[in-house]
């Protein structure tokens, strides 16, 4: 295999890893001082209630979900199920665990077990000028 084919196959593999099994693409982001800043204008799906994106901070191994709730609040959630650590996926109006069927509301609250704990949340705010700021250093 020549160098060009090797690089192209690596790019295809990386794209498959980043997008995972779901259809929702993942945006690579670079935290500065542990903070990710996303201009709302660059993510129109977050301007409407129910909109969601997945982000993967540099150095991270698991994407995070950024979700616009019915209240207008924007939250950032870890997709790691609190039951046994499987990765949940956003299906319609809830996050669903493929391993044991736990279900979480769009804000991370438990809807159905076996899990007993909500998804981890990361501090998220939206500035008046439309910048979403997420502290990805640790859940709150």
Coordinates of N, CA and C in Angstrom, one line a residue:
X1 N 0.9 -1.2 0.0 CA 0.0 0.0 0.0 C 0.9 1.2 0.0
X2 N 0.6 2.2 -0.9 CA 1.4 3.4 -1.0 C 1.0 4.3 0.2
X3 N 1.8 5.4 0.4 CA 1.6 6.3 1.5 C 0.2 7.0 1.4
X4 N -0.2 7.4 0.2 CA -1.5 8.1 0.0 C -2.6 7.3 0.4
X5 N -2.7 6.0 0.0 CA -3.7 5.1 0.3 C -3.8 4.9 1.8
X6 N -2.6 4.7 2.4 CA -2.5 4.5 3.9 C -3.1 5.7 4.6
X7 N -2.8 6.9 4.2 CA -3.3 8.1 4.9 C -4.8 8.2 4.6
X8 N -5.3 8.0 3.4 CA -6.7 8.0 3.1 C -7.5 7.0 4.0
X9 N -6.9 5.8 4.1 CA -7.6 4.8 4.9 C -7.7 5.2 6.3
X10 N -6.6 5.8 6.8 CA -6.6 6.3 8.2 C -7.6 7.4 8.4
X11 N -7.8 8.3 7.5 CA -8.8 9.3 7.6 C -10.2 8.7 7.6
X12 N -10.5 7.7 6.8 CA -11.8 7.1 6.8 C -12.0 6.4 8.1
X13 N -11.0 5.7 8.6 CA -11.2 5.0 9.9 C -11.4 6.0 11.0
X14 N -10.7 7.2 11.0 CA -10.9 8.2 12.0 C -12.3 8.8 11.9
X15 N -12.8 9.0 10.7 CA -14.2 9.5 10.6 C -15.2 8.6 11.1
X16 N -15.0 7.3 10.9 CA -15.9 6.3 11.4 C -15.9 6.2 13.0
X17 N -14.7 6.4 13.6 CA -14.6 6.4 15.0 C -15.3 7.6 15.6
X18 N -15.1 8.8 15.0 CA -15.7 10.0 15.4 C -17.2 10.0 15.3
X19 N -17.7 9.5 14.2 CA -19.2 9.5 14.1 C -19.8 8.4 14.8
X20 N -19.0 7.3 15.1 CA -19.6 6.2 15.8 C -20.7 5.5 15.1
X21 N -21.6 4.8 15.9 CA -22.7 4.1 15.3 C -23.8 5.0 14.9
X22 N -24.0 6.1 15.6 CA -25.1 7.0 15.4 C -24.9 7.9 14.1
X23 N -26.0 8.5 13.7 CA -26.0 9.3 12.5 C -25.5 10.7 12.9
X24 N -25.5 11.1 14.1 CA -25.2 12.4 14.6 C -23.7 12.6 14.5
X25 N -23.2 13.6 13.7 CA -21.7 13.8 13.6 C -21.2 14.3 14.9
X26 N -19.9 14.2 15.0 CA -19.2 14.7 16.2 C -18.3 15.9 15.8
X27 N -18.3 17.0 16.5 CA -17.5 18.1 16.2 C -16.3 18.1 17.2
X28 N -15.1 18.1 16.6 CA -13.9 18.1 17.4 C -13.7 19.6 17.9
X29 N -13.4 19.7 19.2 CA -13.2 21.1 19.8 C -11.9 21.1 20.6
X30 N -11.4 22.3 20.7 CA -10.1 22.5 21.5 C -10.4 23.3 22.7
X31 N -10.4 22.7 23.9 CA -10.6 23.5 25.1 C -9.4 24.4 25.3
X32 N -9.6 25.6 25.9 CA -8.6 26.6 26.3 C -8.8 26.8 27.8
X33 N -7.8 26.4 28.6 CA -8.0 26.5 30.0 C -9.1 25.6 30.5
X34 N -9.4 24.5 29.9 CA -10.5 23.6 30.3 C -11.9 24.1 29.8
X35 N -11.9 25.2 29.1 CA -13.2 25.7 28.6 C -13.3 25.5 27.1
X36 N -14.5 25.1 26.6 CA -14.8 25.0 25.2 C -15.8 26.2 24.9
X37 N -15.5 26.9 23.9 CA -16.4 28.0 23.5 C -16.9 27.8 22.1
X38 N -18.3 27.7 22.0 CA -18.9 27.4 20.7 C -19.8 28.6 20.4
X39 N -19.6 29.3 19.3 CA -20.5 30.3 18.8 C -21.8 29.7 18.4
X40 N -22.9 30.1 19.0 CA -24.2 29.6 18.7 C -24.5 29.7 17.2
X41 N -24.0 30.7 16.5 CA -24.3 30.9 15.1 C -23.7 29.8 14.2
X42 N -22.6 29.1 14.8 CA -22.0 28.0 14.1 C -22.7 26.7 14.3
X43 N -23.7 26.7 15.2 CA -24.4 25.5 15.6 C -25.9 25.7 15.6
X44 N -26.5 26.0 14.4 CA -27.9 26.4 14.4 C -28.9 25.3 15.0
X45 N -28.4 24.1 15.1 CA -29.3 23.1 15.7 C -29.5 23.4 17.2
X46 N -28.6 24.2 17.8 CA -28.8 24.5 19.2 C -29.6 25.8 19.4
X47 N -30.0 26.4 18.4 CA -30.9 27.6 18.5 C -32.4 27.2 18.7
X48 N -32.7 25.9 18.4 CA -34.1 25.5 18.5 C -34.2 24.5 19.7
X49 N -35.3 24.5 20.3 CA -35.6 23.6 21.4 C -35.5 22.2 20.9
X50 N -34.8 21.3 21.6 CA -34.6 19.9 21.2 C -33.4 19.7 20.4
X51 N -32.7 20.8 19.9 CA -31.5 20.6 19.1 C -30.4 20.0 20.0
X52 N -29.5 19.3 19.3 CA -28.4 18.7 20.0 C -27.2 18.5 19.1
X53 N -26.0 18.6 19.6 CA -24.8 18.3 18.9 C -23.9 17.4 19.8
X54 N -23.0 16.7 19.2 CA -21.9 16.0 19.9 C -20.6 16.7 19.7
X55 N -19.9 16.8 20.8 CA -18.5 17.4 20.7 C -17.5 16.4 21.3
X56 N -16.3 16.5 20.8 CA -15.2 15.7 21.4 C -14.1 16.6 21.6
X57 N -13.8 16.9 22.9 CA -12.7 17.8 23.2 C -11.4 17.1 22.9
X58 N -10.4 17.9 22.4 CA -9.0 17.3 22.2 C -8.6 16.5 23.4
X59 N -8.1 15.4 23.2 CA -7.5 14.5 24.3 C -8.6 13.7 24.9
X60 N -9.9 13.9 24.6 CA -11.0 13.1 25.2 C -11.2 11.9 24.4
X61 N -11.8 10.9 25.0 CA -12.1 9.6 24.3 C -13.6 9.4 24.1
X62 N -14.4 10.2 24.8 CA -15.9 10.0 24.7 C -16.5 11.4 24.4
X63 N -17.3 11.4 23.3 CA -17.9 12.7 23.0 C -18.9 13.1 24.1
X64 N -19.2 14.4 24.1 CA -20.2 14.9 25.0 C -21.4 15.4 24.2
X65 N -22.6 15.4 24.8 CA -23.8 15.9 24.1 C -24.1 17.3 24.6
X66 N -24.3 18.2 23.7 CA -24.8 19.6 24.1 C -26.2 19.7 23.6
X67 N -27.1 20.0 24.5 CA -28.6 19.9 24.2 C -29.3 21.2 24.6
X68 N -30.2 21.6 23.7 CA -31.1 22.7 24.0 C -32.4 22.2 24.6
X69 N -32.7 22.5 25.9 CA -33.9 22.0 26.5 C -35.1 22.8 26.2
X70 N -36.3 22.3 26.6 CA -37.5 23.0 26.4 C -37.5 24.3 27.1
X71 N -36.8 24.4 28.3 CA -36.8 25.6 29.1 C -35.9 26.7 28.4
X72 N -35.2 26.3 27.3 CA -34.3 27.3 26.7 C -32.8 27.1 27.2
X73 N -32.7 26.4 28.3 CA -31.3 26.2 28.9 C -30.5 25.2 27.9
X74 N -29.2 25.4 27.9 CA -28.3 24.6 27.2 C -27.5 23.8 28.2
X75 N -27.5 22.4 28.1 CA -26.8 21.6 29.0 C -25.8 20.7 28.2
X76 N -24.8 20.3 28.9 CA -23.8 19.4 28.3 C -23.7 18.2 29.2
X77 N -23.9 17.0 28.6 CA -24.0 15.7 29.3 C -22.9 14.7 28.8
X78 N -22.5 13.9 29.7 CA -21.7 12.8 29.4 C -22.6 11.7 28.9
X79 N -22.3 10.9 27.9 CA -23.1 9.8 27.5 C -22.8 8.5 28.2
X80 N -22.1 8.5 29.2 CA -21.7 7.3 29.9 C -22.8 6.9 30.9
X81 N -23.5 5.8 30.7 CA -24.6 5.3 31.6 C -24.0 5.1 33.0
X82 N -24.8 5.5 33.9 CA -24.3 5.4 35.3 C -24.6 4.0 35.9
X83 N -25.2 3.1 35.1 CA -25.4 1.8 35.6 C -24.1 0.9 35.5
X84 N -23.7 0.7 34.3 CA -22.5 -0.1 34.1 C -21.5 0.5 33.1
X85 N -21.7 1.8 32.7 CA -20.7 2.5 31.9 C -20.8 2.4 30.4
X86 N -21.9 1.8 29.9 CA -22.2 1.8 28.5 C -22.4 3.2 28.0
X87 N -22.3 3.3 26.7 CA -22.5 4.7 26.1 C -23.9 4.8 25.5
X88 N -24.6 5.8 26.1 CA -26.0 6.0 25.6 C -26.0 6.8 24.3
X89 N -27.2 6.7 23.6 CA -27.3 7.5 22.4 C -28.6 8.2 22.5
X90 N -28.7 9.4 21.9 CA -29.9 10.2 21.8 C -30.9 9.6 20.8
X91 N -32.0 9.2 21.3 CA -33.0 8.6 20.4 C -34.3 9.4 20.7
X92 N -34.7 10.2 19.7 CA -35.9 11.1 19.9 C -35.7 12.0 21.1
X93 N -36.6 11.8 22.1 CA -36.6 12.7 23.2 C -35.9 12.2 24.4
X94 N -35.1 11.1 24.3 CA -34.4 10.6 25.4 C -33.1 9.9 25.0
X95 N -32.2 9.8 26.0 CA -31.0 9.0 25.9 C -31.3 7.6 26.2
X96 N -30.9 6.6 25.4 CA -31.2 5.2 25.7 C -29.8 4.4 25.8
X97 N -29.8 3.6 26.8 CA -28.6 2.7 27.0 C -28.8 1.4 26.2
X98 N -27.9 1.1 25.3 CA -28.1 -0.2 24.6 C -27.8 -1.4 25.4
X99 N -27.2 -1.3 26.5 CA -26.8 -2.5 27.3 C -28.0 -3.1 28.1
X100 N -28.6 -2.2 28.9 CA -29.6 -2.8 29.8 C -30.9 -2.0 29.8
X101 N -31.0 -1.0 28.8 CA -32.3 -0.4 28.6 C -32.6 0.9 29.5
X102 N -31.6 1.3 30.3 CA -31.8 2.5 31.0 C -32.2 3.7 30.1
X103 N -33.0 4.6 30.6 CA -33.4 5.7 29.7 C -33.3 7.0 30.6
X104 N -32.8 8.0 29.9 CA -32.6 9.3 30.5 C -33.3 10.4 29.7
X105 N -33.9 11.4 30.4 CA -34.5 12.6 29.8 C -33.4 13.4 29.1
X106 N -33.8 14.3 28.3 CA -32.8 15.2 27.6 C -31.9 16.0 28.5
X107 N -32.4 16.2 29.8 CA -31.5 16.9 30.8 C -30.7 16.0 31.6
X108 N -30.7 14.7 31.3 CA -29.9 13.7 31.9 C -30.5 13.0 33.1
X109 N -31.8 13.4 33.5 CA -32.5 12.8 34.6 C -32.9 11.3 34.2
X110 N -32.9 10.5 35.2 CA -33.3 9.1 35.0 C -34.8 9.0 34.7
X111 N -35.2 8.3 33.6 CA -36.6 8.1 33.3 C -36.9 6.6 33.6
X112 N -36.0 5.7 33.4 CA -36.2 4.3 33.6 C -34.9 3.6 33.9
X113 N -34.9 2.7 34.9 CA -33.7 2.0 35.3 C -33.4 0.8 34.4
X114 N -32.4 0.1 34.7 CA -31.9 -0.1 36.1 C -31.0 1.0 36.7
X115 N -30.5 1.9 35.9 CA -29.7 3.0 36.5 C -30.5 3.7 37.6
X116 N -29.8 4.2 38.6 CA -30.4 5.0 39.6 C -29.9 6.5 39.7
X117 N -28.9 6.8 38.8 CA -28.2 8.1 38.9 C -28.3 8.8 37.5
X118 N -28.5 10.1 37.5 CA -28.5 10.8 36.3 C -27.2 10.9 35.5
X119 N -27.2 11.2 34.3 CA -26.0 11.4 33.5 C -25.2 12.5 34.1
X120 N -23.9 12.5 34.0 CA -23.0 13.6 34.5 C -23.3 14.8 33.6
X121 N -23.3 16.0 34.3 CA -23.4 17.2 33.5 C -22.2 18.1 33.7
X122 N -21.9 18.9 32.7 CA -20.8 19.8 32.7 C -21.3 21.2 32.8
X123 N -20.7 22.1 33.5 CA -21.1 23.5 33.6 C -21.2 24.1 32.3
X124 N -22.3 24.6 31.9 CA -22.6 25.2 30.6 C -23.3 26.5 30.7
X125 N -22.9 27.5 30.0 CA -23.6 28.8 30.0 C -23.6 29.4 28.6
X126 N -24.6 30.3 28.3 CA -24.7 31.0 27.1 C -24.6 32.5 27.3
X127 N -23.6 33.1 26.7 CA -23.4 34.6 27.0 C -24.4 35.3 26.2
X128 N -24.7 36.6 26.5 CA -25.6 37.4 25.7 C -25.2 37.6 24.3
X129 N -23.9 37.4 24.0 CA -23.5 37.5 22.6 C -23.5 36.2 21.8
X130 N -24.1 35.2 22.5 CA -24.4 33.9 21.8 C -23.2 32.9 21.8
X131 N -22.3 33.0 22.8 CA -21.2 32.0 22.9 C -21.6 31.0 24.0
X132 N -21.6 29.7 23.6 CA -21.8 28.7 24.6 C -20.5 28.3 25.2
X133 N -20.4 28.4 26.5 CA -19.1 28.1 27.2 C -19.4 26.8 28.1
X134 N -18.5 25.8 27.9 CA -18.6 24.5 28.6 C -17.3 24.3 29.3
X135 N -17.4 24.0 30.6 CA -16.2 23.6 31.4 C -16.1 22.1 31.3
X136 N -15.2 21.6 30.5 CA -15.0 20.2 30.3 C -14.0 19.5 31.3
X137 N -13.6 20.2 32.3 CA -12.5 19.6 33.2 C -13.1 18.5 34.0
X138 N -14.4 18.7 34.5 CA -15.0 17.7 35.3 C -16.5 18.0 35.5
X139 N -17.3 16.9 35.7 CA -18.7 17.1 35.8 C -19.0 17.9 37.1
X140 N -20.2 18.6 37.1 CA -20.6 19.3 38.3 C -21.5 18.5 39.1

